[in-house]
XYZ file of C-alpha atoms in Angstrom:
759
model
C 0.109 0.063 0.081
C 2.923 2.441 0.350
C 3.668 2.594 -3.010
C 0.176 3.225 -3.908
C -0.072 5.991 -1.677
C 2.927 7.821 -2.246
C 2.225 7.568 -5.574
C -1.060 9.784 -5.417
C -0.219 13.068 -6.994
C -0.702 15.939 -4.348
C -0.882 19.760 -5.128
C 2.569 21.684 -4.151
C 1.265 25.285 -5.910
C -1.824 26.482 -7.238
C -1.953 29.787 -9.463
C -4.805 31.781 -10.848
C -4.268 32.181 -14.276
C -7.520 33.756 -14.713
C -10.380 34.025 -12.052
C -11.925 30.844 -13.522
C -8.468 28.902 -14.474
C -6.013 27.262 -12.275
C -2.417 26.183 -12.935
C -1.699 23.135 -10.492
C 1.490 21.716 -9.741
C 1.823 18.234 -8.189
C 4.289 15.962 -7.004
C 4.083 12.163 -6.519
C 6.906 9.355 -6.054
C 8.155 7.444 -9.261
C 9.387 4.481 -7.485
C 10.424 2.941 -11.174
C 12.995 5.658 -11.618
C 13.560 6.422 -7.934
C 12.664 10.230 -8.401
C 10.047 12.693 -7.268
C 8.041 13.564 -10.347
C 6.855 17.022 -10.994
C 3.486 17.146 -12.856
C 1.310 20.103 -13.714
C -2.376 20.462 -15.326
C -5.230 23.033 -15.708
C -8.129 23.456 -14.181
C -11.475 25.160 -15.560
C -13.990 26.227 -13.114
C -17.570 27.204 -14.290
C -21.044 27.326 -12.876
C -21.951 24.251 -14.519
C -18.913 22.106 -13.448
C -14.972 21.565 -13.607
C -12.689 20.673 -16.232
C -8.952 19.582 -15.964
C -6.356 18.786 -18.201
C -4.377 15.596 -18.106
C -1.415 15.670 -15.902
C 2.046 16.540 -17.547
C 5.592 16.015 -16.314
C 7.180 19.853 -15.866
C 10.285 18.360 -17.180
C 13.243 20.496 -16.972
C 11.148 23.608 -14.981
C 12.333 24.214 -11.423
C 10.411 27.318 -10.617
C 7.609 29.773 -12.463
C 5.469 32.637 -11.332
C 2.828 34.928 -13.213
C 2.851 38.449 -13.757
C 0.399 40.831 -11.747
C -1.963 40.718 -14.635
C -1.660 36.926 -15.120
C -0.909 37.483 -18.792
C 2.515 36.689 -18.507
C 4.522 33.549 -17.048
C 8.159 33.171 -15.927
C 9.878 30.064 -16.099
C 13.361 28.828 -14.489
C 15.130 25.646 -16.168
C 17.861 24.061 -15.265
C 18.516 21.120 -17.951
C 21.255 18.397 -18.104
C 24.007 18.543 -20.923
C 26.765 16.022 -20.666
C 26.246 15.859 -16.822
C 26.341 19.662 -16.603
C 23.543 21.904 -15.627
C 22.395 24.642 -18.037
C 20.158 27.199 -16.868
C 17.706 29.470 -18.604
C 15.059 32.119 -17.829
C 12.028 32.011 -19.936
C 9.419 34.968 -20.145
C 5.856 33.544 -21.694
C 2.828 36.016 -22.903
C -0.228 33.724 -23.120
C 1.250 30.869 -25.329
C 4.088 32.548 -26.990
C 7.511 32.606 -25.754
C 8.201 36.463 -25.247
C 11.844 36.657 -24.156
C 14.451 33.738 -23.115
C 18.271 33.891 -22.047
C 20.699 31.675 -21.157
C 22.520 32.545 -17.633
C 24.681 29.261 -17.186
C 27.807 31.084 -17.172
C 26.078 33.976 -15.311
C 25.794 32.652 -12.137
C 25.018 29.348 -10.210
C 21.934 27.474 -9.098
C 18.517 28.967 -8.957
C 17.471 29.446 -5.288
C 13.837 27.584 -5.143
C 13.449 27.526 -1.406
C 11.026 28.737 1.019
C 13.304 30.793 2.692
C 15.704 32.638 0.365
C 14.092 32.457 -3.265
C 12.466 35.203 -5.076
C 10.597 35.358 -8.387
C 8.895 38.250 -9.042
C 7.757 40.416 -11.918
C 7.969 44.496 -11.637
C 4.660 46.042 -11.446
C 5.103 47.074 -15.464
C 5.957 43.360 -16.533
C 9.142 44.395 -18.168
C 11.693 42.918 -15.647
C 11.873 39.806 -13.661
C 13.504 39.560 -10.225
C 15.041 36.111 -8.876
C 17.938 34.747 -6.622
C 20.468 32.322 -7.530
C 23.795 31.824 -6.475
C 26.689 33.733 -7.273
C 29.927 32.411 -9.335
C 32.516 32.028 -6.569
C 35.196 34.098 -6.266
C 38.473 33.815 -8.184
C 42.192 34.411 -6.943
C 43.661 37.797 -7.950
C 46.914 39.312 -7.031
C 45.395 41.455 -4.105
C 44.038 38.049 -2.535
C 45.798 34.920 -4.076
C 44.074 32.955 -1.284
C 40.353 34.488 -1.998
C 39.445 30.547 -3.442
C 39.949 28.687 -0.453
C 38.511 31.585 2.114
C 35.981 29.711 4.414
C 31.935 31.277 3.264
C 29.476 29.305 5.760
C 26.514 27.913 3.912
C 23.033 27.981 4.826
C 22.660 25.024 6.198
C 20.464 21.514 6.282
C 17.925 21.820 3.334
C 19.771 24.501 1.394
C 23.123 22.868 1.559
C 25.724 24.475 -0.506
C 24.298 27.725 -0.616
C 26.353 30.304 0.409
C 26.089 33.383 -1.846
C 22.419 34.321 -2.855
C 22.189 37.003 -5.239
C 19.294 38.874 -6.423
C 19.477 39.296 -10.249
C 17.086 41.577 -12.760
C 16.451 40.154 -16.180
C 15.314 42.926 -18.363
C 13.740 42.241 -21.970
C 12.398 44.581 -25.073
C 11.031 43.767 -27.976
C 9.723 46.063 -30.754
C 11.454 47.858 -33.380
C 14.848 46.631 -34.432
C 16.864 43.982 -32.504
C 15.496 42.444 -29.188
C 17.076 43.735 -26.175
C 18.122 41.325 -23.118
C 20.201 42.191 -20.004
C 20.749 40.466 -17.132
C 22.302 42.575 -14.098
C 22.430 41.939 -10.209
C 21.825 44.089 -7.347
C 24.973 45.341 -5.127
C 24.230 46.201 -1.646
C 27.354 48.142 0.541
C 27.036 45.657 3.263
C 28.556 42.557 2.849
C 27.448 41.286 6.378
C 23.844 40.835 5.051
C 22.680 38.181 2.341
C 19.350 39.387 0.665
C 16.418 37.158 -0.422
C 12.653 36.737 -0.865
C 12.960 40.367 -2.186
C 9.779 41.993 -3.698
C 9.195 45.192 -5.804
C 7.140 48.083 -4.308
C 3.855 48.869 -6.003
C 5.656 51.751 -7.967
C 8.409 49.628 -8.888
C 11.186 51.907 -7.854
C 12.042 50.410 -4.534
C 12.611 46.582 -3.391
C 11.841 44.816 0.170
C 13.463 41.969 0.967
C 14.493 39.814 3.935
C 18.064 40.397 4.780
C 20.206 37.225 6.521
C 22.843 38.017 8.936
C 26.151 36.580 10.072
C 26.628 36.238 14.037
C 29.102 37.943 15.674
C 31.481 34.601 15.333
C 30.624 34.968 11.626
C 28.146 31.426 11.305
C 25.190 31.268 9.242
C 22.758 29.750 11.674
C 20.390 27.184 9.916
C 17.241 28.648 8.544
C 15.275 25.498 7.619
C 12.356 25.346 10.285
C 14.200 27.769 12.360
C 12.343 31.521 12.540
C 14.054 33.060 15.111
C 17.411 34.034 12.957
C 18.942 37.496 12.692
C 16.853 38.493 10.048
C 14.835 41.627 9.140
C 13.038 43.485 6.433
C 14.813 45.881 4.304
C 14.328 48.473 1.740
C 16.333 48.449 -1.010
C 16.812 51.534 -3.406
C 18.498 50.954 -6.361
C 20.390 54.053 -8.325
C 17.797 52.960 -11.160
C 15.284 50.112 -12.155
C 14.169 51.449 -15.210
C 14.097 49.433 -18.376
C 15.829 51.526 -20.644
C 18.690 52.522 -18.089
C 19.622 49.026 -17.540
C 18.824 47.778 -21.064
C 22.165 50.454 -21.758
C 23.696 48.951 -18.345
C 25.571 46.286 -20.247
C 25.173 43.968 -17.038
C 27.085 46.046 -14.767
C 25.085 45.595 -11.102
C 22.732 48.279 -9.921
C 24.099 50.048 -6.835
C 21.559 49.919 -4.198
C 21.342 52.098 -0.808
C 19.682 49.814 2.151
C 17.727 50.874 5.188
C 16.682 48.278 7.819
C 13.322 48.834 8.795
C 12.536 46.110 11.353
C 13.980 46.211 14.991
C 17.139 43.975 15.950
C 15.074 41.874 18.555
C 12.713 40.595 15.813
C 13.351 38.222 13.219
C 11.555 39.007 10.390
C 10.441 37.140 6.960
C 7.733 37.057 3.874
C 7.561 40.500 2.691
C 4.212 41.225 0.637
C 3.112 44.137 -0.806
C -0.513 45.224 -1.682
C -2.437 48.480 -2.626
C -6.094 49.595 -1.663
C -7.692 52.864 -2.230
C -4.298 54.770 -3.401
C -2.786 53.349 -0.472
C 0.440 51.048 -0.363
C 1.095 48.348 2.191
C 3.731 46.367 3.522
C 3.163 43.073 5.037
C 5.755 40.541 6.861
C 5.816 37.797 9.606
C 8.089 38.129 12.434
C 9.424 35.944 15.241
C 11.388 36.762 18.603
C 15.117 36.688 17.696
C 16.885 33.628 19.899
C 15.064 31.420 21.911
C 12.833 28.516 20.293
C 13.605 27.812 16.744
C 9.964 28.513 16.128
C 7.081 29.900 18.198
C 4.059 32.182 17.549
C 4.520 34.555 14.736
C 3.408 37.907 14.583
C 1.929 39.655 11.419
C 2.799 43.335 10.795
C 1.847 45.866 8.414
C 3.276 49.035 7.319
C 2.370 52.195 4.997
C 4.733 52.977 2.401
C 2.683 54.823 0.047
C 5.423 57.791 0.244
C 7.912 56.469 2.309
C 8.658 53.321 4.552
C 8.904 55.018 7.680
C 10.311 52.691 10.451
C 9.470 54.929 13.364
C 5.517 53.695 12.363
C 6.236 50.127 13.352
C 4.792 49.971 16.707
C 2.374 46.875 17.594
C 1.666 44.075 15.442
C -1.735 43.590 12.951
C -1.796 40.069 14.950
C 0.067 39.716 17.979
C 0.832 36.432 20.057
C -1.636 34.671 22.083
C -0.208 33.516 25.558
C -2.731 31.114 26.586
C -5.860 30.653 24.671
C -9.170 29.983 26.229
C -10.595 26.464 24.985
C -11.650 26.859 21.471
C -10.182 30.363 21.123
C -7.629 31.607 18.491
C -4.211 30.357 19.517
C -1.970 32.696 17.828
C -0.391 32.628 14.214
C 1.545 29.641 13.385
C 1.646 29.818 9.508
C 4.219 28.413 6.867
C 7.505 29.922 6.418
C 5.826 32.422 3.733
C 2.415 34.078 3.216
C 1.057 32.889 -0.121
C 2.296 34.972 -3.177
C -0.848 36.783 -3.494
C -2.595 36.696 0.123
C -5.119 39.263 -0.421
C -8.930 39.689 -1.052
C -11.084 42.493 -1.571
C -14.786 41.435 -1.691
C -15.996 44.414 -3.463
C -14.378 47.600 -4.534
C -15.358 49.336 -1.540
C -13.919 46.725 1.158
C -11.100 46.710 3.471
C -8.795 43.918 2.190
C -8.007 40.398 3.936
C -5.208 38.353 4.306
C -5.972 34.932 3.785
C -3.690 32.141 5.294
C -3.255 28.972 6.775
C -2.318 28.311 10.354
C -1.783 25.765 13.267
C -4.577 25.451 15.484
C -4.179 22.758 17.989
C -3.514 19.672 15.968
C -4.973 20.602 12.705
C -4.396 23.404 10.241
C -7.376 25.859 9.440
C -8.005 28.883 7.129
C -7.778 32.281 8.573
C -9.171 35.524 7.327
C -7.364 38.293 8.886
C -8.640 41.871 8.571
C -5.736 44.507 7.225
C -7.654 46.980 8.983
C -7.468 45.973 12.736
C -5.783 42.470 12.653
C -9.320 40.835 13.501
C -9.000 37.118 12.785
C -11.991 34.879 11.590
C -11.613 31.095 11.362
C -12.843 29.734 7.904
C -12.512 25.973 8.751
C -16.106 24.297 8.091
C -16.879 22.901 11.395
C -18.726 19.593 9.669
C -17.104 17.018 12.142
C -14.343 16.154 9.522
C -10.886 16.380 10.558
C -9.485 18.214 7.452
C -6.163 20.141 7.876
C -5.978 22.916 5.392
C -3.299 24.491 3.159
C -3.944 27.983 1.265
C -1.930 28.236 -2.173
C -3.403 31.512 -3.463
C -5.841 33.945 -4.110
C -7.286 35.915 -7.282
C -6.873 38.900 -5.451
C -10.826 39.582 -5.207
C -13.112 37.044 -3.931
C -11.839 33.425 -4.427
C -9.171 31.712 -2.825
C -7.595 28.322 -3.366
C -6.904 25.474 -1.001
C -6.239 21.901 -0.446
C -7.458 19.588 2.277
C -6.771 16.232 3.557
C -6.884 13.956 6.754
C -5.144 11.390 7.658
C -7.288 8.693 5.797
C -7.954 11.115 2.932
C -5.360 12.576 0.295
C -5.238 15.918 -0.647
C -8.408 17.420 -2.089
C -8.642 20.847 -4.364
C -10.727 23.279 -2.966
C -12.007 26.634 -3.738
C -13.553 29.433 -1.238
C -15.683 31.990 -3.074
C -16.568 34.923 -0.756
C -19.790 37.075 -1.104
C -19.281 40.909 -0.870
C -20.457 40.516 2.744
C -17.753 38.310 3.392
C -19.382 34.975 3.791
C -17.480 32.005 2.089
C -18.983 29.180 0.361
C -16.495 26.097 -0.421
C -16.210 23.809 -3.723
C -14.434 20.650 -4.081
C -12.660 21.159 -7.161
C -10.899 17.767 -7.309
C -10.647 14.686 -5.543
C -7.908 12.234 -6.479
C -8.954 8.640 -7.893
C -8.134 5.915 -5.603
C -8.119 2.152 -6.583
C -11.175 0.344 -5.039
C -8.896 -1.618 -3.073
C -7.341 1.277 -1.501
C -10.441 2.957 -0.758
C -12.234 -0.190 0.929
C -9.000 -0.355 3.092
C -8.973 3.282 3.930
C -12.471 3.096 5.169
C -11.895 0.254 7.479
C -9.652 2.759 9.555
C -10.753 5.595 12.039
C -9.505 8.817 13.187
C -9.504 10.693 16.447
C -7.565 13.675 18.583
C -7.759 12.459 22.063
C -6.851 15.322 24.771
C -4.581 13.952 27.593
C -6.285 14.154 30.940
C -4.022 16.616 33.402
C -1.561 17.283 30.727
C -3.375 20.321 28.950
C -2.763 21.546 26.214
C -1.382 17.790 25.355
C -3.161 15.894 22.631
C -2.671 12.760 20.209
C -3.979 11.861 16.702
C -4.868 8.641 16.808
C -5.449 5.960 13.847
C -6.899 3.117 14.417
C -9.317 0.264 13.336
C -12.778 1.336 12.679
C -14.118 -2.394 14.078
C -13.623 -2.410 17.832
C -11.828 -5.443 19.235
C -13.787 -7.997 20.550
C -10.862 -8.650 23.667
C -7.593 -7.624 24.670
C -5.907 -10.350 22.731
C -7.284 -8.436 19.718
C -5.891 -5.077 20.273
C -3.548 -3.916 17.583
C -0.001 -2.838 18.766
C 0.466 0.731 18.940
C 3.178 2.829 17.732
C 3.695 6.039 19.385
C 5.151 8.536 17.073
C 6.506 11.717 18.900
C 7.470 14.955 15.988
C 10.738 16.681 15.668
C 11.512 20.075 16.209
C 10.769 19.803 19.441
C 8.833 22.809 18.406
C 6.743 21.716 15.280
C 3.382 19.739 15.298
C 1.756 16.568 13.639
C -1.474 18.003 12.100
C -4.445 15.737 10.854
C -2.990 16.315 7.276
C -2.362 13.284 4.953
C 1.092 11.442 5.319
C 1.203 8.328 3.032
C 3.751 6.825 5.117
C 1.330 6.956 8.335
C -1.656 5.644 6.369
C 0.368 2.965 5.114
C 1.669 1.809 8.409
C -2.027 2.083 9.759
C -2.892 -0.545 6.963
C -0.454 -3.034 8.207
C -2.551 -3.433 11.370
C -1.006 -0.795 13.854
C -2.635 1.754 16.080
C -0.619 4.822 15.719
C -0.588 7.849 18.280
C 0.828 11.100 16.966
C 0.946 13.050 20.149
C 1.385 16.944 20.345
C 3.202 17.437 23.721
C 4.150 20.267 25.459
C 6.215 22.846 23.266
C 4.178 21.642 20.059
C 3.034 24.858 17.875
C -0.924 25.598 17.818
C -1.575 25.605 21.419
C -0.274 29.342 22.431
C 3.052 31.017 23.375
C 3.086 30.042 27.007
C 2.927 25.956 25.828
C 5.757 26.700 23.681
C 8.060 28.766 25.870
C 7.204 25.927 28.709
C 9.654 23.434 27.120
C 12.803 25.040 26.868
C 15.017 24.223 29.936
C 12.830 21.247 30.737
C 13.660 19.308 27.575
C 13.875 15.386 28.315
C 11.429 15.567 30.839
C 8.038 17.751 30.149
C 7.809 16.124 26.715
C 8.883 12.622 27.798
C 6.106 12.769 30.419
C 3.539 14.317 28.009
C 4.429 11.131 25.692
C 4.509 8.709 28.654
C 1.059 9.996 29.984
C -0.389 9.659 26.182
C 0.456 5.948 26.096
C -0.960 5.536 29.589
C -4.217 7.099 28.657
C -4.553 4.637 25.224
C -4.129 1.668 27.584
C -6.799 2.953 30.135
C -8.880 3.837 27.323
C -8.676 0.267 25.737
C -7.036 1.769 22.121
C -3.895 0.018 23.194
C -2.467 -2.555 25.720
C 0.410 -2.846 27.666
C 2.578 -5.579 27.168
C 5.427 -7.979 24.716
C 4.858 -6.769 21.136
C 2.199 -4.135 21.799
C 3.911 -0.939 22.274
C 6.282 0.225 19.977
C 7.823 4.026 19.477
C 9.306 5.611 16.180
C 10.876 9.317 15.776
C 13.227 11.486 14.181
C 15.461 14.318 15.066
C 13.791 15.548 18.676
C 11.411 12.821 17.959
C 14.437 10.496 18.003
C 15.613 12.165 21.243
C 12.366 11.212 22.893
C 12.519 7.883 21.645
C 15.921 7.579 23.111
C 14.708 8.363 26.278
C 11.811 5.686 26.240
C 13.470 2.473 24.814
C 13.059 0.129 27.712
C 11.498 -3.040 27.917
C 11.448 -6.450 29.850
C 8.176 -6.776 31.741
C 5.723 -5.079 33.269
C 7.609 -4.907 36.707
C 10.587 -3.416 35.522
C 11.006 0.488 36.033
C 12.773 3.730 34.788
C 13.675 6.418 37.477
C 14.878 9.864 35.849
C 16.616 11.629 38.839
C 16.140 15.237 39.267
C 19.719 16.561 38.862
C 19.180 15.307 35.173
C 15.913 17.162 34.741
C 13.357 16.301 37.631
C 11.994 13.168 39.082
C 9.074 12.070 36.956
C 8.272 9.233 38.849
C 7.974 5.241 38.317
C 6.687 4.023 34.719
C 6.658 0.273 33.289
C 9.049 -0.182 30.835
C 6.625 -1.214 27.991
C 8.188 -0.551 24.711
C 9.240 -3.808 22.634
C 11.113 -1.887 19.815
C 12.043 1.475 18.916
C 12.718 2.860 15.226
C 14.726 6.062 15.226
C 15.788 8.508 12.211
C 18.700 10.785 12.712
C 18.204 11.448 16.210
C 19.645 13.656 18.703
C 21.526 10.980 21.293
C 24.369 13.183 22.741
C 23.193 16.757 23.257
C 26.417 17.886 24.388
C 27.970 17.159 21.083
C 27.053 20.164 18.990
C 30.097 20.969 16.661
C 28.664 19.376 13.348
C 25.416 20.969 13.439
C 23.951 24.076 11.622
C 21.604 24.994 14.726
C 24.125 25.162 17.714
C 21.740 27.185 19.661
C 19.194 24.810 19.607
C 21.089 22.734 22.223
C 21.883 25.920 24.479
C 18.050 26.994 24.157
C 16.438 23.865 24.840
C 18.195 22.765 27.915
C 17.708 26.325 29.477
C 20.995 28.098 28.402
C 20.975 31.404 26.842
C 22.152 31.629 23.285
C 21.871 35.552 21.920
C 20.724 35.762 18.643
C 19.979 39.592 17.180
C 20.245 41.378 13.597
C 21.601 44.828 13.246
C 19.933 47.451 14.738
C 17.164 48.954 12.502
C 17.030 52.452 11.351
C 15.295 53.652 14.367
C 17.467 52.244 16.593
C 20.737 53.584 15.170
C 19.303 56.976 16.070
C 18.740 55.944 19.557
C 21.306 56.411 22.274
C 20.090 53.489 23.998
C 21.012 50.923 21.557
C 24.196 48.813 22.924
C 27.277 49.376 21.251
C 28.358 45.587 21.412
C 26.079 42.508 21.841
C 27.200 39.355 23.687
C 28.659 36.966 21.786
C 27.401 33.231 21.329
C 28.210 31.144 24.283
C 30.815 28.513 24.492
C 30.249 24.868 25.870
C 32.016 24.593 29.237
C 32.842 21.370 31.059
C 29.937 22.081 33.400
C 27.045 22.554 30.636
C 28.467 19.355 28.670
C 28.090 17.379 31.869
C 24.477 18.381 32.682
C 23.475 18.598 28.928
C 24.979 14.954 28.520
C 23.104 13.705 31.765
C 19.982 14.511 30.116
C 20.862 12.679 26.810
C 19.301 9.396 25.573
C 23.089 8.246 25.438
C 23.489 8.741 29.257
C 20.527 5.913 29.605
C 22.295 3.471 27.269
C 22.799 0.941 29.950
C 18.929 0.611 30.673
C 17.814 -0.249 27.217
C 16.141 -3.202 26.905
C 14.548 -2.907 23.716
C 15.227 -3.799 19.977
C 16.538 -0.660 18.450
C 16.820 -0.008 14.414
C 18.620 3.338 13.371
C 18.124 5.103 10.355
C 20.867 7.732 9.419
C 21.240 10.208 6.568
C 24.889 10.498 5.773
C 24.939 14.118 4.541
C 22.595 15.283 7.575
C 23.995 18.874 8.291
C 21.276 19.345 11.424
C 22.138 16.154 13.565
C 25.578 15.073 12.938
C 25.238 11.174 11.580
C 28.026 10.204 14.442
C 25.501 10.933 16.930
C 23.443 7.832 15.748
C 26.251 5.942 14.768
C 27.855 6.269 18.132
C 24.646 5.179 19.904
C 24.472 1.935 17.689
C 27.977 0.994 18.919
C 27.155 1.856 22.292
C 24.019 -0.455 22.029
C 25.737 -3.076 20.416
C 27.928 -3.602 23.100
C 25.145 -3.806 25.633
C 22.834 -5.537 23.702
C 20.273 -8.303 25.534
C 19.760 -11.950 24.550
C 17.062 -12.082 21.801
C 17.204 -7.892 21.174
C 18.075 -6.898 17.566
C 20.190 -3.901 17.208
C 20.474 -2.620 13.419
C 21.189 0.719 11.688
C 20.718 1.609 8.093
C 22.676 4.267 6.857
C 21.608 6.368 3.336
C 24.786 7.906 1.789
C 23.636 11.368 0.027
C 20.461 11.665 2.339
C 20.078 14.612 4.660
C 18.161 15.108 7.651
C 14.629 14.405 6.593
C 15.448 11.169 4.588
C 13.225 12.176 2.034
C 14.662 10.696 -1.103
C 11.935 8.817 -2.884
C 14.464 5.572 -2.413
C 15.421 6.284 1.303
C 11.869 7.091 2.208
C 10.291 3.722 0.819
C 13.390 1.313 1.890
C 13.181 3.368 5.291
C 9.517 2.742 5.418
C 9.612 -1.170 4.590
C 12.399 -1.676 7.221
C 10.653 0.090 9.822
C 7.262 -2.431 9.312
C 9.537 -5.446 8.928
C 11.487 -4.742 12.406
C 7.881 -4.073 13.847
C 6.695 -7.012 12.384
C 9.419 -8.968 13.694
C 9.057 -7.517 17.167
C 5.363 -8.358 17.356
C 6.478 -11.892 17.705
C 8.120 -11.450 20.887
C 4.677 -11.970 22.588
C 5.636 -15.454 22.373
C 8.661 -15.050 24.396
C 6.293 -13.747 27.306
C 3.129 -15.022 29.266
C 0.292 -14.191 27.066
C -2.063 -11.297 27.973
C -5.120 -12.262 29.528
C -8.804 -11.379 28.351
């Protein structure tokens, strides 16, 4: 079933070509070629129905965007020629190729990630802005060692990217020879690297996210980390006019730079919109330092005449510390807002922002007023547990989303607003499932179960829809804590989870203290209590499901599986012999959390943190300090306002070094400190190119377990060359899933080695 489920196309981006025409891009696993296939199609919506074209492989197209009028489409292509990449930029006007240029020698790889990439037309639609890796410097007489000088990279998920550069492609057709020019943006400061740039509505200014080095010249890893030294900057080029730059002969465009946002906020995702003659800049922010992810703040700034940072005061949407039950818990969106995030129901109505956000164990659709920041939940309360994702709007009254549940693959859904702001939802597309697969999925059910006495902890449970007749028929339960630790498992569709549930397992996906979507106080409660509070929540989850009769205690009945911080938690709970054996975690490690039976027969862990004191080979060294209650200052450069303030500190504290005392304390809080107590069988999966958690963490743990393995247990490890932290390559994903399934199937047989569970 795994291969069938991962071969279902899942929408990854949707653009309005017109108000009733959509361009949909989807991905799926191609197990024959061991590659992730990207396909696209068009969807036409009318009152009488929906028409979809056939899926087409996008080939060498790696990114695209539409112009403000939707008449033009920009495409970035990367083709292989004798094993070497060749890169092209194309501009299409309707169905005609209006301009193209080869840029292979001009720069390195295009940026297409969520954190640095830009791809946007100017308002006049005469130039295109995008981000690519600049060519590496070469040795000169002034600096013969330039080629060898160390330049930090952006880390996990963006490996090898060091020099993001904003490029501008200009083209002009008409009388005479067509003109094509590629130039770059040059900013005076070498300490700030820019990405995510957008044009101002006038087209004469850029707004971008600036990423800064730490004081010890690091680039802290940015994937899934929103607390970095970043800010929103206003870049004013000497000229962005078409004619000036066509005559510029590819010389860089000099820019002045002004930082708009304060040094204590990490900011991202600039967006602009115009309403009633007024232009507004939007962006997301997050407190600098501390947890890698927490409640996001939404800011807005009037940029009609000038972007005055003195006007940045309170956020449009602020954080929520302790939300009341069922109330808005704060904003927890993806790294970015939609490319076109605003709606305006009528010419005279106030614009609204549409985004999805984590709310408890679901992602919901939110409507946010640009006037006062009022938040409205648009998610239908129909008893289903759909999680939603917002792709884009048409700028007026339509928004396109996908929705899914753990047992329902993503469906394409369009929301249409009346002039009064009432939304009606219409399903445009449901994936076609084979009858047997559809029947199998219908044999399962999903619920979200709160854990008594552990608010806000709750767990998503995927189990058989048929109640067992006795305890012997209760299926083995796999507890699967998420990573982060400041992440969330939502009720979205994960093919690997559904496939595991179809193998006759009950899955428990706990959202423990520190998870996103439950208010800021829940996030802030975990740092300093890592390894205790999260462990207690997961153990309480397992106990509660046993009390409810959803799972049962005993040999071959309880397993655990996790990756990254989920692997850290897994490492703290890898204990099993009989129900009479207990483990104590003393307070000088974290706190005495009591005694609990060792109930886990087997554990599967992916790229786990096993020795938190060893942090020299990670792109996020601050994680190890913050989550264990140690200060790690993160800040960006002062804003234009702060530079004018006499109270702005001249020198900031430097990042700390690991002391012997800290290493000892953090080591005691790590799974490696409890390796002698491990009685479970363990399967480790390691990505050999992981930049977030050093592969040596899992490898050394493997060797330690091998030395101490009990008779009858298995200690195994799989290493995936070329794979990074998520182990998300098609082959690695498939082999990892199959290995975990086979390992758990073997562990079920342990039941014959112990007394059977009584009825």
